[in-house]
mmCIF file of C-alpha atoms and ligand atoms in Angstrom:
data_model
loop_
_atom_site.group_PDB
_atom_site.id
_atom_site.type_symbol
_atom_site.label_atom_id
_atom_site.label_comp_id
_atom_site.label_asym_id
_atom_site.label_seq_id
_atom_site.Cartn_x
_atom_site.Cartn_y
_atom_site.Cartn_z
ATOM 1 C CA UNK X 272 -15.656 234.705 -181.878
ATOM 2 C CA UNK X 273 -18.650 237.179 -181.965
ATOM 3 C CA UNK X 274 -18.008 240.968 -181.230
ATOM 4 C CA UNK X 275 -20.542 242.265 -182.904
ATOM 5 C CA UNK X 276 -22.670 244.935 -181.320
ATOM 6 C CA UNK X 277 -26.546 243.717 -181.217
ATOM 7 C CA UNK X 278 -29.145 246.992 -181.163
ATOM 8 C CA UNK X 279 -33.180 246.894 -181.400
ATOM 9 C CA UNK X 280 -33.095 249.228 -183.620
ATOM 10 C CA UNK X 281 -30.886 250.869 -186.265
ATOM 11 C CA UNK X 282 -31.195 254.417 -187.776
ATOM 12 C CA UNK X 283 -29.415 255.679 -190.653
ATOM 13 C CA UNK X 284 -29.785 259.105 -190.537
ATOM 14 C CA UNK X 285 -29.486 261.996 -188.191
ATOM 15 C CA UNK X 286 -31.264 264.620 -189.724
ATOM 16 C CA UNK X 287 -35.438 265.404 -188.013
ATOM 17 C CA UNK X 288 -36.603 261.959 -189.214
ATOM 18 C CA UNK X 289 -33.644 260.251 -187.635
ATOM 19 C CA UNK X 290 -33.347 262.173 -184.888
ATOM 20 C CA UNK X 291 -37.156 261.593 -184.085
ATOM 21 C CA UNK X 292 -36.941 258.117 -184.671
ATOM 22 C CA UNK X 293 -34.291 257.927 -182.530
ATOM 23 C CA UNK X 294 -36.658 259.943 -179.535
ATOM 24 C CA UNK X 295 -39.305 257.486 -179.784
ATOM 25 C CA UNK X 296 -37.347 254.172 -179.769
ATOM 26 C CA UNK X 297 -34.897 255.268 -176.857
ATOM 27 C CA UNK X 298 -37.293 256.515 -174.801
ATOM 28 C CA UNK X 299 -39.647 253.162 -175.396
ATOM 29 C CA UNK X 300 -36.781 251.121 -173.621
ATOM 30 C CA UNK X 301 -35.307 250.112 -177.529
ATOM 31 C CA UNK X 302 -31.361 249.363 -177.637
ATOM 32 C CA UNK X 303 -31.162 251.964 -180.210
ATOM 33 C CA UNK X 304 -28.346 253.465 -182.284
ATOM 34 C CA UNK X 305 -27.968 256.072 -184.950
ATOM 35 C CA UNK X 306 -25.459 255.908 -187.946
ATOM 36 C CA UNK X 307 -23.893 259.082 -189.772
ATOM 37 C CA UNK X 308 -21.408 259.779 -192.301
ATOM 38 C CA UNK X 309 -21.923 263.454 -192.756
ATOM 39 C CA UNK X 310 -22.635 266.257 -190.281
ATOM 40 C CA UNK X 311 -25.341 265.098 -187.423
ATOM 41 C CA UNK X 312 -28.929 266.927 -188.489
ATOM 42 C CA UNK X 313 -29.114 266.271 -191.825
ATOM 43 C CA UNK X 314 -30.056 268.567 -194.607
ATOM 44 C CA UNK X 315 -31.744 270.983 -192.472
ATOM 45 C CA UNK X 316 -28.844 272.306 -190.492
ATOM 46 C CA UNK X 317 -27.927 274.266 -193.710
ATOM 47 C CA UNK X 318 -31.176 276.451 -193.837
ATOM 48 C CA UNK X 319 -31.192 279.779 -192.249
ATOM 49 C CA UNK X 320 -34.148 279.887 -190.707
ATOM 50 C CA UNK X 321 -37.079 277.676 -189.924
ATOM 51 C CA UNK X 322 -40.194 279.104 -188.849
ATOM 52 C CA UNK X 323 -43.005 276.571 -189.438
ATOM 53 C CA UNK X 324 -41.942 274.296 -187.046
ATOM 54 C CA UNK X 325 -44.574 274.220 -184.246
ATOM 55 C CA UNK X 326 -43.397 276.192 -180.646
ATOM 56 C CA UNK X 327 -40.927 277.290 -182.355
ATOM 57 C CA UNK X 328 -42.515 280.502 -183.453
ATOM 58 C CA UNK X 329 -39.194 282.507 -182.056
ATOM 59 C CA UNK X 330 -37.473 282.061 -185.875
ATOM 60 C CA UNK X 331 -34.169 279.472 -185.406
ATOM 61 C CA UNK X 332 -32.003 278.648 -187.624
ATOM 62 C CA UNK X 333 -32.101 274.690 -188.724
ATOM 63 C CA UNK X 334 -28.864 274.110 -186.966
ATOM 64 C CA UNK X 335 -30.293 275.059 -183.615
ATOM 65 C CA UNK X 336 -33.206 272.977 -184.241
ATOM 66 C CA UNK X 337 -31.499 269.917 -184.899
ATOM 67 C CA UNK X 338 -29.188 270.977 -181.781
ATOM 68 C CA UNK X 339 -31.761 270.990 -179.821
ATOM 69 C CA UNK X 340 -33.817 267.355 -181.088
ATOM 70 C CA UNK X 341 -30.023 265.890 -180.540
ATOM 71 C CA UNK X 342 -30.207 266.819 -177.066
ATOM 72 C CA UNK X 343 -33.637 265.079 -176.621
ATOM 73 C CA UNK X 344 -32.201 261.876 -177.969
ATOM 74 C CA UNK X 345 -29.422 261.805 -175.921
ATOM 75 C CA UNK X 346 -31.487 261.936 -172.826
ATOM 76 C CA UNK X 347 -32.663 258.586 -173.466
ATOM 77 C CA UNK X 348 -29.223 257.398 -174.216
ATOM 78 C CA UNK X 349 -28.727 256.505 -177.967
ATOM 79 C CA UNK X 350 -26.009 255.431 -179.407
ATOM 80 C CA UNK X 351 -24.200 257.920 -182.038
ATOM 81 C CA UNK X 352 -21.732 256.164 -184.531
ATOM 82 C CA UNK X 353 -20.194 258.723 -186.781
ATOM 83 C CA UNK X 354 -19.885 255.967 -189.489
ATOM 84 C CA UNK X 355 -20.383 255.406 -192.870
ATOM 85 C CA UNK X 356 -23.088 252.434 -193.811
ATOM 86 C CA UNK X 357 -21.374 250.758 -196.534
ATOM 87 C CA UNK X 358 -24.259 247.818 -197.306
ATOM 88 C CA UNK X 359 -26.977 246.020 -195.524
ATOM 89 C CA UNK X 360 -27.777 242.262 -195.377
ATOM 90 C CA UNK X 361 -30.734 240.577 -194.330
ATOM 91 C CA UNK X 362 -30.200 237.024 -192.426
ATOM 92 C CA UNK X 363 -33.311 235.871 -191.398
ATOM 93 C CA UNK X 364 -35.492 238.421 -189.375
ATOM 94 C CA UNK X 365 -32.028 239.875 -188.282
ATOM 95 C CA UNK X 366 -30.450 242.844 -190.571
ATOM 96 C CA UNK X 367 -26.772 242.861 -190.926
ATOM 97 C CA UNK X 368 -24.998 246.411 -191.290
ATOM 98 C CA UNK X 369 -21.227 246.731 -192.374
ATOM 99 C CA UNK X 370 -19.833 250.277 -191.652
ATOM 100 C CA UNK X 371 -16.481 251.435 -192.510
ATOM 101 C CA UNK X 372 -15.645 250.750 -189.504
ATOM 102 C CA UNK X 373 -17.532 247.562 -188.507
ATOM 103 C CA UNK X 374 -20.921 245.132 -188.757
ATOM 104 C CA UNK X 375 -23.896 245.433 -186.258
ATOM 105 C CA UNK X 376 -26.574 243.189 -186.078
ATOM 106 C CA UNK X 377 -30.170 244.853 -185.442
ATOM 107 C CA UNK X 378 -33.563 244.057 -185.125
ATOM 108 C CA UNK X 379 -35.149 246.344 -187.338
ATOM 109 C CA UNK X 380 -33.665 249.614 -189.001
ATOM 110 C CA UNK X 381 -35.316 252.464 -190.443
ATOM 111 C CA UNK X 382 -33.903 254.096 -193.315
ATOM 112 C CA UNK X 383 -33.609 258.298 -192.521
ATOM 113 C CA UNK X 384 -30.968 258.943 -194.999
ATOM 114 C CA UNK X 385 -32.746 261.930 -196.588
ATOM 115 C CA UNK X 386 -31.785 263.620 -199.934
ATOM 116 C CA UNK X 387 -29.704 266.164 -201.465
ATOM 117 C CA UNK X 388 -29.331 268.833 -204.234
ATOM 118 C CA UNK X 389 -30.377 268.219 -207.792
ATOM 119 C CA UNK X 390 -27.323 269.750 -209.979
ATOM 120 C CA UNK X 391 -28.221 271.608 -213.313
ATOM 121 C CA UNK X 392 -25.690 269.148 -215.186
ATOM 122 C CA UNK X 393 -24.440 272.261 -217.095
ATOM 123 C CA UNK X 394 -20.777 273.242 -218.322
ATOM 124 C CA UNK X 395 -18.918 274.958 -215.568
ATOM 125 C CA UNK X 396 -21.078 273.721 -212.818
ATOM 126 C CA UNK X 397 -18.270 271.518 -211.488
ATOM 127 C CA UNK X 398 -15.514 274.054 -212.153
ATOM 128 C CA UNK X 399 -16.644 276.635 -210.211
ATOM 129 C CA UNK X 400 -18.326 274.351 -207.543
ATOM 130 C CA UNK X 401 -16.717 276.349 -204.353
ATOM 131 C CA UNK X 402 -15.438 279.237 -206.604
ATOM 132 C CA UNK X 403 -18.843 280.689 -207.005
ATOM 133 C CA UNK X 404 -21.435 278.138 -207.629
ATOM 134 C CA UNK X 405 -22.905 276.694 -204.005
ATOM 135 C CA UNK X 406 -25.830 274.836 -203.206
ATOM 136 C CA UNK X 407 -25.599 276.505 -199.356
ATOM 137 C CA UNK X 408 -27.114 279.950 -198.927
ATOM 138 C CA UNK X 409 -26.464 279.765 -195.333
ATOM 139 C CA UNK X 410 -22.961 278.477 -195.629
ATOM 140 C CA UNK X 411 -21.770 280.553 -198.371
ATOM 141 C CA UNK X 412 -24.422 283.724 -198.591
ATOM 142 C CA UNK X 413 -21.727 286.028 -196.248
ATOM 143 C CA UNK X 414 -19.369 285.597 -199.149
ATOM 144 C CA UNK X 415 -20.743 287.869 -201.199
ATOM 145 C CA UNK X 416 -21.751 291.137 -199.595
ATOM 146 C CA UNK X 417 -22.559 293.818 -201.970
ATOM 147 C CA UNK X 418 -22.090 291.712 -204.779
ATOM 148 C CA UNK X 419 -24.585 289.965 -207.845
ATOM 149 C CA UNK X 420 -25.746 286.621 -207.286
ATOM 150 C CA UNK X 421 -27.885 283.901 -209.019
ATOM 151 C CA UNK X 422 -30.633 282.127 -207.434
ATOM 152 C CA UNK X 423 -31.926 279.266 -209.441
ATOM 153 C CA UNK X 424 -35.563 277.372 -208.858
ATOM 154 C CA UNK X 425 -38.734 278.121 -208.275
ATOM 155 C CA UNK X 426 -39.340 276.228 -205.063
ATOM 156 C CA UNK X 427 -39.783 277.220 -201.558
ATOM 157 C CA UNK X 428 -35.985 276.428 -201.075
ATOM 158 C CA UNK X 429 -35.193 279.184 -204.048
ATOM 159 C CA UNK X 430 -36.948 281.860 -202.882
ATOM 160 C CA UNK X 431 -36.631 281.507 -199.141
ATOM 161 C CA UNK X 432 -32.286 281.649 -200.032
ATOM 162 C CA UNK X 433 -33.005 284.088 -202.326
ATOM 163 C CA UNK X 434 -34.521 286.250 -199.962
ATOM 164 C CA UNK X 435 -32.230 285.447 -196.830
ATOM 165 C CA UNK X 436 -29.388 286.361 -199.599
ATOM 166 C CA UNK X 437 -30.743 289.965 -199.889
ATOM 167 C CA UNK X 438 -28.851 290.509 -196.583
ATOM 168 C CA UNK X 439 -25.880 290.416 -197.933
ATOM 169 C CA UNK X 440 -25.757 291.336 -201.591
ATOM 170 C CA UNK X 441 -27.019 294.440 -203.666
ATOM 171 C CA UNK X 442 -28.849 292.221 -206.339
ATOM 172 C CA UNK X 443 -30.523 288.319 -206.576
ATOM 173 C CA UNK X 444 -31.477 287.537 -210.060
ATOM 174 C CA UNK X 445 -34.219 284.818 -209.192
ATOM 175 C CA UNK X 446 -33.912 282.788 -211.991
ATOM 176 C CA UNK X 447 -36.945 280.269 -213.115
ATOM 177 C CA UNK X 448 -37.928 277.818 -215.993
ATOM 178 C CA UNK X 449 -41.348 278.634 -215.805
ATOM 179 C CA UNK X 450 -43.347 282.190 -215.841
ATOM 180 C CA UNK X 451 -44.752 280.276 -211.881
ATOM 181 C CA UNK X 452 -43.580 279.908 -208.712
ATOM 182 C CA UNK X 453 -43.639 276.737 -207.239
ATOM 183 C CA UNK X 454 -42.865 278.014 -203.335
ATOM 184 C CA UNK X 455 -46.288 278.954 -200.986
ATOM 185 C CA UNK X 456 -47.573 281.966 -201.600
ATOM 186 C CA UNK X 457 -46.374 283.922 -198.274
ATOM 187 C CA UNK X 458 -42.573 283.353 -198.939
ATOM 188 C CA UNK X 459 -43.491 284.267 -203.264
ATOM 189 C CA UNK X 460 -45.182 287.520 -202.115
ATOM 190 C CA UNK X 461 -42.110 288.046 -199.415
ATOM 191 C CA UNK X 462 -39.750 287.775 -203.199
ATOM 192 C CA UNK X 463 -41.952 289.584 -205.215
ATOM 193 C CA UNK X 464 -41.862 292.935 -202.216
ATOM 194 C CA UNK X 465 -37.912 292.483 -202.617
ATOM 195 C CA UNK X 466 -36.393 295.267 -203.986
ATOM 196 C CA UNK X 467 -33.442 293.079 -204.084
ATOM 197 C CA UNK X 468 -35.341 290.769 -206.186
ATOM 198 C CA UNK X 469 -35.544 290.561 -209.830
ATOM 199 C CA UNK X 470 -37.162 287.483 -211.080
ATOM 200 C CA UNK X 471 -35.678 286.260 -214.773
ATOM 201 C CA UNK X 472 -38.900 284.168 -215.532
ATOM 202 C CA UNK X 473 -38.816 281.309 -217.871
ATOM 203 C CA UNK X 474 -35.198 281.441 -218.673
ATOM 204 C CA UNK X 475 -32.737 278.018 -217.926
ATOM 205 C CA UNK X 476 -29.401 278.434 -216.584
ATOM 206 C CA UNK X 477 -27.069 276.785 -219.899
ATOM 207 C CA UNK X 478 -23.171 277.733 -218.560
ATOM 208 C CA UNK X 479 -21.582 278.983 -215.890
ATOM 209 C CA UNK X 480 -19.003 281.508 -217.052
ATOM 210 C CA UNK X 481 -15.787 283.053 -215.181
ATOM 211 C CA UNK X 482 -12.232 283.172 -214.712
ATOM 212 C CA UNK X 483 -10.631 282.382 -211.428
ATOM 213 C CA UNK X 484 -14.180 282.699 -209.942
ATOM 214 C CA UNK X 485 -17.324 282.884 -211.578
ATOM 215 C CA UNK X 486 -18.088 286.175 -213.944
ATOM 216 C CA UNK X 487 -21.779 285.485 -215.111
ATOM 217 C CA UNK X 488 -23.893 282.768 -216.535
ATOM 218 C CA UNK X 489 -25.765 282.146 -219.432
ATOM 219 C CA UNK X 490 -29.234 282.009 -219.502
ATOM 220 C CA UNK X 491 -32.037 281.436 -222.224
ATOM 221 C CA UNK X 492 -35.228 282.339 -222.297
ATOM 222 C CA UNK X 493 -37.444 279.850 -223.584
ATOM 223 C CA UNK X 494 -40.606 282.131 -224.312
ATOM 224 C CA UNK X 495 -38.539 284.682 -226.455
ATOM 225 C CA UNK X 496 -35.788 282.258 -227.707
ATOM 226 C CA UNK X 497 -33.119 284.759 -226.469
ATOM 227 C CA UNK X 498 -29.769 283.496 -224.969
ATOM 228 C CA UNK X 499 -27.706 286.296 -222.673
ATOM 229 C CA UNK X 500 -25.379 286.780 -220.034
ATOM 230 C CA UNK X 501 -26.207 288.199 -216.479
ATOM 231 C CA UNK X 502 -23.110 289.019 -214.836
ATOM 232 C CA UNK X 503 -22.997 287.772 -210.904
ATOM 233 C CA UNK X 504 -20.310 286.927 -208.812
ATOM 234 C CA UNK X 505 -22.051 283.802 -207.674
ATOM 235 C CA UNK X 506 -24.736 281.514 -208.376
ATOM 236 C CA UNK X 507 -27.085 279.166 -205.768
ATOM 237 C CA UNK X 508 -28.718 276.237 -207.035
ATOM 238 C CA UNK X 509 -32.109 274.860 -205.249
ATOM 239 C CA UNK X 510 -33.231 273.101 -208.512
ATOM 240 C CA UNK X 511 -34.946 270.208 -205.994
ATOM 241 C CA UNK X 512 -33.930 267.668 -204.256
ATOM 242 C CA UNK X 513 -33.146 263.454 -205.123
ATOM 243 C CA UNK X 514 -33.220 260.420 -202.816
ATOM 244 C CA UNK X 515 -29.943 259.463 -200.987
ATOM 245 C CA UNK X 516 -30.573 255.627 -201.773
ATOM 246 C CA UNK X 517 -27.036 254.117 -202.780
ATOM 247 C CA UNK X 518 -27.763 251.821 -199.403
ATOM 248 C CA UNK X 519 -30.768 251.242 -199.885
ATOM 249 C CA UNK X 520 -31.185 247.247 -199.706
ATOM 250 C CA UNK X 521 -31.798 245.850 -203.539
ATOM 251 C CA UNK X 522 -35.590 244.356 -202.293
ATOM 252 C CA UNK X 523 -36.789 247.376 -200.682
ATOM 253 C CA UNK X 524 -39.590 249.019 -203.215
ATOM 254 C CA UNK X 525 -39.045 252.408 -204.585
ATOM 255 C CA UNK X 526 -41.383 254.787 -206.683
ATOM 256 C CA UNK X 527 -40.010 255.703 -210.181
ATOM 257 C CA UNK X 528 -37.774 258.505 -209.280
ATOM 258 C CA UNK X 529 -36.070 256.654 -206.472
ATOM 259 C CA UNK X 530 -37.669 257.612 -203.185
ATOM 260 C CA UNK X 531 -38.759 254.574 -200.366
ATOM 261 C CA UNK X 532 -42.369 253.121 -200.923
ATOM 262 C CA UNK X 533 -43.681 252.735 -197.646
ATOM 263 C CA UNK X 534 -47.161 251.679 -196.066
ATOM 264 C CA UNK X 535 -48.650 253.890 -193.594
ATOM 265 C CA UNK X 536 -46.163 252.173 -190.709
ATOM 266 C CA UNK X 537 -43.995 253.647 -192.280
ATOM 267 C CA UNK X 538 -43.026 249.951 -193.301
ATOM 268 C CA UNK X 539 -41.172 248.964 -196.662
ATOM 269 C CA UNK X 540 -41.809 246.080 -198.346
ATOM 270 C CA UNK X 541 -39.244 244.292 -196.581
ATOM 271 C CA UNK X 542 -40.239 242.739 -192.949
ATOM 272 C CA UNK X 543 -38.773 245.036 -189.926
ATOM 273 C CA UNK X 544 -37.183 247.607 -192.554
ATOM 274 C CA UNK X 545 -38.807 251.253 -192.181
ATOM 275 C CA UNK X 546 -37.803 254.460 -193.782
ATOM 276 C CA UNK X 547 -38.591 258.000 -193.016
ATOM 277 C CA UNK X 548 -37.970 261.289 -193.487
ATOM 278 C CA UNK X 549 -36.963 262.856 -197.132
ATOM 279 C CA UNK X 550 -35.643 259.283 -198.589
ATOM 280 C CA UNK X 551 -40.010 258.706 -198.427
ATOM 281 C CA UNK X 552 -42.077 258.796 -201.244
ATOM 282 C CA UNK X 553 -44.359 261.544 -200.591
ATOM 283 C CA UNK X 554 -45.884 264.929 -201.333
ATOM 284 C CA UNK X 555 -45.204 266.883 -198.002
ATOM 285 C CA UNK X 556 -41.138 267.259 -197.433
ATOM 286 C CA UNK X 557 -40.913 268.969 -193.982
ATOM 287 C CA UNK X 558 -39.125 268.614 -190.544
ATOM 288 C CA UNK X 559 -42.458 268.457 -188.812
ATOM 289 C CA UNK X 560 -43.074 265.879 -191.309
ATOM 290 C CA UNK X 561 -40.178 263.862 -191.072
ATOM 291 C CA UNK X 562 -40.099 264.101 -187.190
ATOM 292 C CA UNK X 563 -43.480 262.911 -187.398
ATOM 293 C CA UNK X 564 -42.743 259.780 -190.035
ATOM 294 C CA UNK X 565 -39.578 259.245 -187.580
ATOM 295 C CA UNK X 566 -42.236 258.522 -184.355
ATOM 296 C CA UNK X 567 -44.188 256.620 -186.215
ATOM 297 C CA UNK X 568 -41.267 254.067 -188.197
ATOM 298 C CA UNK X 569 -39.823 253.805 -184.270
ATOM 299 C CA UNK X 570 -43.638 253.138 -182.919
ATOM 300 C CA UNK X 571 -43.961 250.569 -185.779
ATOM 301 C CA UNK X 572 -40.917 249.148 -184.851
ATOM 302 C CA UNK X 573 -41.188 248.456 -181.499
ATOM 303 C CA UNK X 574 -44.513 246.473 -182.453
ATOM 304 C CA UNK X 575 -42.756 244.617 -184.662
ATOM 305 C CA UNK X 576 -39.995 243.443 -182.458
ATOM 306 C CA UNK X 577 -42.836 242.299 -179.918
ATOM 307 C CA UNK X 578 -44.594 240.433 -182.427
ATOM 308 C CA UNK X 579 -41.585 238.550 -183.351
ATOM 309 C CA UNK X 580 -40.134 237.832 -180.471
ATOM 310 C CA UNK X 581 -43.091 236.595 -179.180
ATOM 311 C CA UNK X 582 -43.105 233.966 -182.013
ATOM 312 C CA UNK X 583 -41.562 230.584 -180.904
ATOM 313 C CA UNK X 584 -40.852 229.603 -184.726
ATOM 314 C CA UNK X 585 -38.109 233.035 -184.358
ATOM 315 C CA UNK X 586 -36.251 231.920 -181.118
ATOM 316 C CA UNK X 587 -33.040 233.033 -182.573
ATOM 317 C CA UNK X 588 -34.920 236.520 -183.105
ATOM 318 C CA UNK X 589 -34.881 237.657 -179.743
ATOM 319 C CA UNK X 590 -31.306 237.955 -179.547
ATOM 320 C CA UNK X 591 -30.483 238.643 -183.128
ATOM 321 C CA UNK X 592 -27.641 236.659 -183.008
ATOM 322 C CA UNK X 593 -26.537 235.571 -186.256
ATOM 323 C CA UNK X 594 -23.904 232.203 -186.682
ATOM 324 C CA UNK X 595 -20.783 233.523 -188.128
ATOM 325 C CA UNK X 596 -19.202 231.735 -191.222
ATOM 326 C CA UNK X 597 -16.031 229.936 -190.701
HETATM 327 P P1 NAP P 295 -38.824 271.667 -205.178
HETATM 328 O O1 NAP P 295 -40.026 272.085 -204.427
HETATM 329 O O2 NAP P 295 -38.813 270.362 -205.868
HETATM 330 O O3 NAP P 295 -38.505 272.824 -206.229
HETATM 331 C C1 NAP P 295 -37.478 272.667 -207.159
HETATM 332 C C2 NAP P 295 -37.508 273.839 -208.106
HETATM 333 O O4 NAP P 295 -36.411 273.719 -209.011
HETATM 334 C C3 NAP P 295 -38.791 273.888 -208.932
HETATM 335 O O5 NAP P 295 -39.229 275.223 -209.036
HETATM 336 C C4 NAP P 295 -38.341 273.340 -210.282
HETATM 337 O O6 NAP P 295 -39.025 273.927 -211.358
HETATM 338 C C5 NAP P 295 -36.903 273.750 -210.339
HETATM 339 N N1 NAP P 295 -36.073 272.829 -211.123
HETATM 340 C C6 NAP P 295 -36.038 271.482 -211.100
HETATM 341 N N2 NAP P 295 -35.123 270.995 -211.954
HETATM 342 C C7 NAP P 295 -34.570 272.064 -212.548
HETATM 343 C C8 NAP P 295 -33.565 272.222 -213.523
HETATM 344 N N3 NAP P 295 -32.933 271.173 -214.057
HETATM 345 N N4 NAP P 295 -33.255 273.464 -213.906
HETATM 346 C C9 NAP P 295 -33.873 274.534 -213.350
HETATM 347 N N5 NAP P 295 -34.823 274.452 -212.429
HETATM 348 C C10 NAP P 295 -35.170 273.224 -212.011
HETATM 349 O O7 NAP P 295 -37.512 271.654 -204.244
HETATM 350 P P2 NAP P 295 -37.123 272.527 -202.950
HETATM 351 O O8 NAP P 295 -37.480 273.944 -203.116
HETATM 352 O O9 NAP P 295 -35.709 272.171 -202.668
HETATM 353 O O10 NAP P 295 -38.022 271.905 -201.832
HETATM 354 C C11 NAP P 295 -37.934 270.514 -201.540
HETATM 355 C C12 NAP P 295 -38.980 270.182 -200.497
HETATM 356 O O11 NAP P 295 -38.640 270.829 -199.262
HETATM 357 C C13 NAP P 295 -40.371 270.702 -200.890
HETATM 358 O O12 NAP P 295 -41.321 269.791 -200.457
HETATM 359 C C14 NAP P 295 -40.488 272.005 -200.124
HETATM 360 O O13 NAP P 295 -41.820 272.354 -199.836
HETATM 361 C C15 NAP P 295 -39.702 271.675 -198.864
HETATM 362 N N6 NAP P 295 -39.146 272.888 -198.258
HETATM 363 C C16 NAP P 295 -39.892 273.514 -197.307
HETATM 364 C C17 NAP P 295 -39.427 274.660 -196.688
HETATM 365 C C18 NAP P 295 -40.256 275.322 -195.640
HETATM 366 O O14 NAP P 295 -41.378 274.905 -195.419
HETATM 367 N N7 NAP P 295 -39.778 276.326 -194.927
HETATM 368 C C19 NAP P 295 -38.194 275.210 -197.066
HETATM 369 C C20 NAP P 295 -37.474 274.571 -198.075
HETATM 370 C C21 NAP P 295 -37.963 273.414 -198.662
HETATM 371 P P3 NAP P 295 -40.592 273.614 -211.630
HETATM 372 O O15 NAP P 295 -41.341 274.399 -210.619
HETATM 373 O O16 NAP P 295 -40.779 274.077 -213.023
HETATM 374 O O17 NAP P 295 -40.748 272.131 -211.478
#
C-alpha cells in the first residue's frame, strides 16, 4: 500500500522566501506544496510597516504584504499543509518528509524556514515573557499607551519598533551595547528626531524586574561601570535574529553560526535540496531579498528536476516513488 502524496517540489516555509518560491514553481507547471507550522507569512507579518519593498511605496504593514504574495500563489494552485515538518530523509534522488500528520515524497525541497528572536538569556526574561517582556512591537505595542517601555538593540528592527512604539507610549528608552547604531542611517536619524526617544548608549540589559508585571530593568553601563534601574512597564527585545534549523537535514552545510551554505542556485550541498530566505547565510536579510532567493531556489529547481529526469540511470526519479519497507 502506497498513499503517499508525490509533489515536484516541497517548501518549508511560508514567509516572502517561501511564498516566492512557491510563485515561481506553481506557475512553471511544478506539483508544488508548501509546509507550515506557525502562522502563514513568516516573520514578517509581525512588522508594522514595510516600506522598502518595491511598488509598494503606499507604506503596508507586513501582514498585508504577505496577504497579498499568498494570493499570488494560490493562483497557480499550491498546495498549503498547515503541518509541522518533523524530519527529512533522503532515498535516492527522492526526499522523504514526515509531518505530524504524514510523509510526502518530493523531488526537490527548498528550505524557507527563516529565523527568529535572539533572547538576552537574562533573569526574569522568561517570567515576564507575556507580562511585559515581548519580542512583537506590532502585536503587543497597543498595550501600553501612555506608559514607559524598553527597546533593546541597535539594529534596524530596534529602532524601527522603537519608533512605531512612540505611538502609543509617553517614553522609549532605546537601549544599546554600543555608543553606535547598527540600523541605516534614515530610520537612526528618524530615532534620534524622536522626542519620544532617549537612547541609553552602551548599557546591557542584566534583569528584568517586577511584580505581577514588569516594574523596571536593570541596566549597566559598560563605559562608566554604573548598574541602575529604569523603571518601564514593558520591555521589547530585537537583540537579532538566529537560524530556525532544528530540520535541517544532518548533511546539509551550514556557516558557523548556523545559517544554510548555499551556492549561487541557491543550492546546498546536498543534490535537489535548496534553501532561501532568512535560514541563508548571507549579509542582506530582506523580503525583497528573500522573495528574490525564493525565484531563484524554485528556477534552480525546476532545472534540476529536468536534468534528472532526463537521466535514464534515475528512471525511478521521475515518479519519485520510493519502495516501502515491509
Ligand atoms: P541585527 O541587525 O542583527 O541587530 C541586532 C542588534 O541587537 C544589534 O544592534 C546588536 O548589537 C544587538 N544585540 C545582539 N545581541 C545582543 C545582546 N545579547 N544584548 C543586547 N544587544 C544585542 O538584527 P535585526 O535588527 O533584527 O535585523 C535582522 C535583519 O533584518 C537585518 O539584516 C536587518 O537589516 C533586517 N531588517 C530590515 C528591515 C527593513 O529594511 N525595513 C527591518 C527590520 C530588519 P551590535 O550592533 O553591537 O552587534
Amino acid at each position: 500500500m502506497n498513499d503517499v502524496i508525490k509533489y515536484d517540489i516541497a517548501i518549508i516555509g511560508s514567509g516572502p522566501a517561501g511564498l516566492s518560491a512557491a510563485i515561481y514553481a506553481a506557475r512553471g507547471g511544478l506539483k508544488t506544496v508548501v509546509f507550515e507550522k506557525g502562522i502563514m507569512g513568516g516573520q514578517i507579518t509581525v512588522t508594522q510597516e514595510v516600506e522598502n519593498y518595491p511598488g509598494f511605496h503606499k507604506t503596508l504593514s507586513g501582514f498585508e504584504l504577505m496577504d497579498e504574495m499568498k494570493k499570488h500563489a494560490d493562483k497557480f494552485n499550491t498546495d498549503y499543509r498547515e503541518e509541522e515538518v518533523k524530519g527529512i530523509g533522503l532515498q535516492g534522488l527522492c526526499k522523504v518528509i514526515e509531518t505530524n500528520k504524514g510523509m510526502y515524497h518530493a523531488k526537490t525541497l527548498i528550505f524557507a524556514t527563516g529565523a527568529h528572536p535572539r533572547k538576552l538569556n537574562v533573569p526574569g526574561e522568561d517570567k515576564f515573557y507575556g507580562k511585559g517582556v515581548s519580542y512583537c512591537a506590532t502585536c503587543d505595542g497597543v498595550f501600553y499607551r501612555d506608559k514607559a517601555v524598553a527597546v533593546v538593540g541597535g539594529g534596524d528592527s530596534a529602532v524601527e519598533e522603537a519608533i512605531f512604539l512612540t505611538r502609543f507610549v509617553k517614553k522609549v528608552y532605546l537601549i544599546h551595547r554600543r555608543d553606535k547604531l547598527r540600523a541605516v542611517q534614515i530610520i537612526q536619524e528618524r530615532a534620534f528626531n524622536n522626542p519620544k526617544i532617549e537612547i541609553i548608549w552602551d548599557s546591557e540589559v542584566q534583569e528584568v524586574n517586577g511584580d505581577d508585571f514588569v516594574t523596571s530593568i536593570t541596566i549597566y553601563n559598560k563605559k562608566l561601570e554604573k548598574r541602575s534601574k529604569v523603571p518601564v512597564d514593558g520591555i521589547f527585545i530585537y537583540a537579532g535574529i538566529l537560524p530556525n534549523n532544528e530540520i535541517i537535514e544532518s548533511r546539509i552545510e551550514l556557516d558557523e553560526a548556523g545559517f544554510v551554505k548555499v551556492n549561487e542556485d541557491m543550492h546546498t550541498n546536498v543534490p535537489g535540496i535548496y534553501a532561501a530566505g532568512d535560514i541563508v547565510s548571507k549579509k542582506l536579510r530582506q523580503v525583497i531579498t528573500a522573495a528574490a532567493d525564493g525565484a531563484i531556489a524554485a528556477w534552480s529547481a525546476e532545472k534540476w528536476i529536468t536534468y534528472h529526469e532526463d537521466d535514464d540511470d534515475t528512471t525511478e526519479f521521475a515518479t519519485c516513488e520510493i519502495p516501502q519497507k515491509k
